[in-house]
């Protein structure tokens, strides 16, 4: 009898509670995760890590200004992520100005300057100014960059890991260069790593 009474009370209680009653437990609503913002390199449909590597008509000399594109894998043809991350760091921390994108430039002059039996060159990267001498013999090229020729340029991006890593790799790439190859408006530097090369495009018209 007692069990039957308890059962009837339970039925009566549940019948009086509607799903709209505040005391009725509702299923928790799990909010959808926020959509992550697009990386700066992809905004406005433009990727700051992509370069036009198509061949340009004209006569191009080794001496002149060259913009660094990246370290290219010889097997896949892909450019490295480190250079792209360094570009994004510099781009993000300097106002995201698409009209004034920073250029890593290698300037191969014809002037000896302080170089006795070789030719002067300099390079501007995200947070460094490199100065030294280079020699060319047919397709053989060597760069000499003394420690005194490395000057740090104050930069917001210079404290980021991608830029710091890039600066080390860029300096080592020039110092270890052994020979070069030119394909119209493109310059390739080859060093100790046979599977990788440095790619530049000419800034001279």
XYZ file of C-alpha atoms in Angstrom:
205
model
C 0.000 0.000 0.000
C 2.817 2.380 0.913
C 4.623 1.663 -2.355
C 1.453 2.310 -4.351
C 0.926 5.660 -2.593
C 4.475 6.757 -3.388
C 4.023 5.799 -7.015
C 0.766 7.813 -7.315
C 2.400 10.874 -5.729
C 5.292 10.633 -8.202
C 2.883 10.477 -11.186
C 0.931 13.496 -9.894
C 4.129 15.534 -9.400
C 5.527 14.886 -12.845
C 2.176 15.698 -14.469
C 2.174 19.145 -12.823
C 5.653 20.140 -14.071
C 5.738 21.400 -17.632
C 8.859 21.789 -19.719
C 8.369 25.575 -19.523
C 8.519 25.504 -15.698
C 11.715 27.170 -14.438
C 12.267 24.264 -12.049
C 12.336 21.831 -14.931
C 15.953 21.141 -15.889
C 16.838 22.135 -19.446
C 19.567 20.691 -21.609
C 22.661 22.879 -21.520
C 23.317 24.911 -24.655
C 26.899 24.577 -25.831
C 27.946 27.684 -27.767
C 29.652 27.187 -31.091
C 33.395 27.830 -31.013
C 34.349 31.264 -32.338
C 35.611 31.423 -35.890
C 39.367 32.071 -35.825
C 40.457 35.217 -37.650
C 42.180 34.829 -40.966
C 45.956 35.293 -40.909
C 47.143 38.703 -42.089
C 48.710 37.143 -45.160
C 45.283 36.161 -46.469
C 43.372 39.404 -45.938
C 41.923 41.276 -48.912
C 42.549 38.205 -51.036
C 46.297 38.894 -51.082
C 49.032 36.657 -49.739
C 52.185 38.524 -48.762
C 54.195 35.290 -48.968
C 53.438 34.694 -52.663
C 55.705 36.110 -55.376
C 55.428 36.239 -59.119
C 58.195 33.881 -60.210
C 57.298 33.943 -63.877
C 60.118 34.832 -66.238
C 60.361 38.466 -67.291
C 61.744 39.524 -70.626
C 64.851 41.642 -70.681
C 68.542 41.503 -69.923
C 69.451 41.109 -66.270
C 72.907 41.383 -64.753
C 74.199 39.812 -61.562
C 75.066 43.239 -60.225
C 72.016 45.107 -59.047
C 69.235 44.842 -56.492
C 67.608 41.517 -55.750
C 64.628 40.840 -53.505
C 64.793 37.684 -51.430
C 61.814 35.365 -51.974
C 62.653 32.439 -49.705
C 64.491 29.174 -49.245
C 63.207 26.736 -51.831
C 63.123 22.956 -51.492
C 64.809 21.494 -54.559
C 62.568 18.411 -54.648
C 59.100 19.866 -54.064
C 59.736 23.419 -55.273
C 58.029 24.770 -52.164
C 59.239 27.823 -50.307
C 60.029 27.594 -46.611
C 57.567 28.496 -43.847
C 60.146 30.377 -41.752
C 60.524 33.228 -44.236
C 56.746 33.504 -44.572
C 56.274 33.627 -40.789
C 58.932 36.323 -40.532
C 57.126 38.359 -43.213
C 53.819 38.019 -41.359
C 55.427 39.048 -38.056
C 56.960 42.163 -39.618
C 53.744 42.949 -41.529
C 51.526 42.578 -38.448
C 53.713 44.613 -36.106
C 54.212 47.525 -38.501
C 50.598 48.333 -39.298
C 49.647 45.821 -42.018
C 50.387 48.209 -44.870
C 49.931 46.380 -48.177
C 51.234 49.366 -50.127
C 54.596 49.341 -48.360
C 55.501 45.710 -47.837
C 58.970 45.177 -46.419
C 61.511 43.825 -48.892
C 64.572 41.782 -47.957
C 67.130 43.126 -50.437
C 70.521 41.905 -51.608
C 72.483 44.665 -53.351
C 75.394 43.414 -55.448
C 77.409 46.445 -56.443
C 80.226 46.910 -58.932
C 82.227 49.006 -56.487
C 85.157 47.590 -54.549
C 84.947 50.151 -51.712
C 86.748 48.560 -48.740
C 87.114 45.226 -50.582
C 90.678 44.927 -51.898
C 90.370 42.138 -54.477
C 86.619 41.627 -54.459
C 83.393 43.606 -54.761
C 81.282 45.285 -52.114
C 77.736 44.154 -51.326
C 75.155 44.783 -48.666
C 71.838 43.244 -47.651
C 68.885 44.589 -45.708
C 66.741 42.079 -43.844
C 63.992 42.473 -41.257
C 66.297 43.460 -38.414
C 69.828 43.373 -39.836
C 72.049 45.289 -42.223
C 74.802 43.079 -43.630
C 77.896 44.469 -45.331
C 80.776 42.575 -46.860
C 82.584 41.520 -50.006
C 81.831 38.958 -52.700
C 83.788 37.319 -55.463
C 82.543 35.772 -58.707
C 84.347 33.321 -60.981
C 82.073 32.078 -63.747
C 79.220 30.507 -61.719
C 81.167 30.297 -58.459
C 80.301 32.930 -55.859
C 81.519 33.528 -52.321
C 80.416 36.058 -49.726
C 82.615 37.295 -46.895
C 80.644 38.886 -44.067
C 82.776 39.790 -41.046
C 81.156 40.204 -37.658
C 81.899 43.920 -37.922
C 79.711 44.001 -41.024
C 76.583 42.874 -39.153
C 74.506 45.704 -37.760
C 71.208 45.278 -35.939
C 68.306 47.426 -37.099
C 65.760 48.315 -34.385
C 62.542 46.534 -35.257
C 59.366 45.505 -33.443
C 59.445 42.203 -35.306
C 63.107 41.671 -34.428
C 62.144 40.247 -31.038
C 59.901 37.537 -32.517
C 61.118 33.959 -32.948
C 60.374 33.789 -36.706
C 62.441 36.896 -37.473
C 65.281 35.854 -35.178
C 65.352 32.418 -36.797
C 65.234 33.949 -40.263
C 68.137 36.309 -39.555
C 70.348 33.398 -38.535
C 69.402 31.306 -41.570
C 69.738 34.194 -44.027
C 73.213 35.083 -42.771
C 74.331 31.455 -42.866
C 72.878 31.055 -46.358
C 74.967 33.915 -47.736
C 78.117 32.865 -45.924
C 77.834 29.284 -47.183
C 76.928 30.136 -50.798
C 79.174 28.359 -53.294
C 77.699 28.958 -56.713
C 74.846 30.777 -58.396
C 72.476 30.404 -61.301
C 70.524 33.047 -63.179
C 67.289 32.518 -65.076
C 66.337 35.877 -66.567
C 64.998 37.890 -63.613
C 65.674 35.178 -61.014
C 68.852 34.513 -59.056
C 69.506 31.240 -57.235
C 72.242 30.760 -54.649
C 73.369 27.242 -53.788
C 75.284 26.314 -50.664
C 76.185 23.302 -48.590
C 72.594 22.039 -48.463
C 72.048 20.364 -51.809
C 68.322 20.035 -51.186
C 67.758 23.780 -50.746
C 68.534 27.031 -52.528
C 68.015 30.750 -51.933
C 65.690 32.443 -54.419
C 65.825 36.121 -55.421
C 63.980 38.171 -58.032
C 65.422 41.218 -59.722
C 64.235 44.678 -58.731
C 65.922 46.246 -61.749
C 63.736 47.054 -64.698
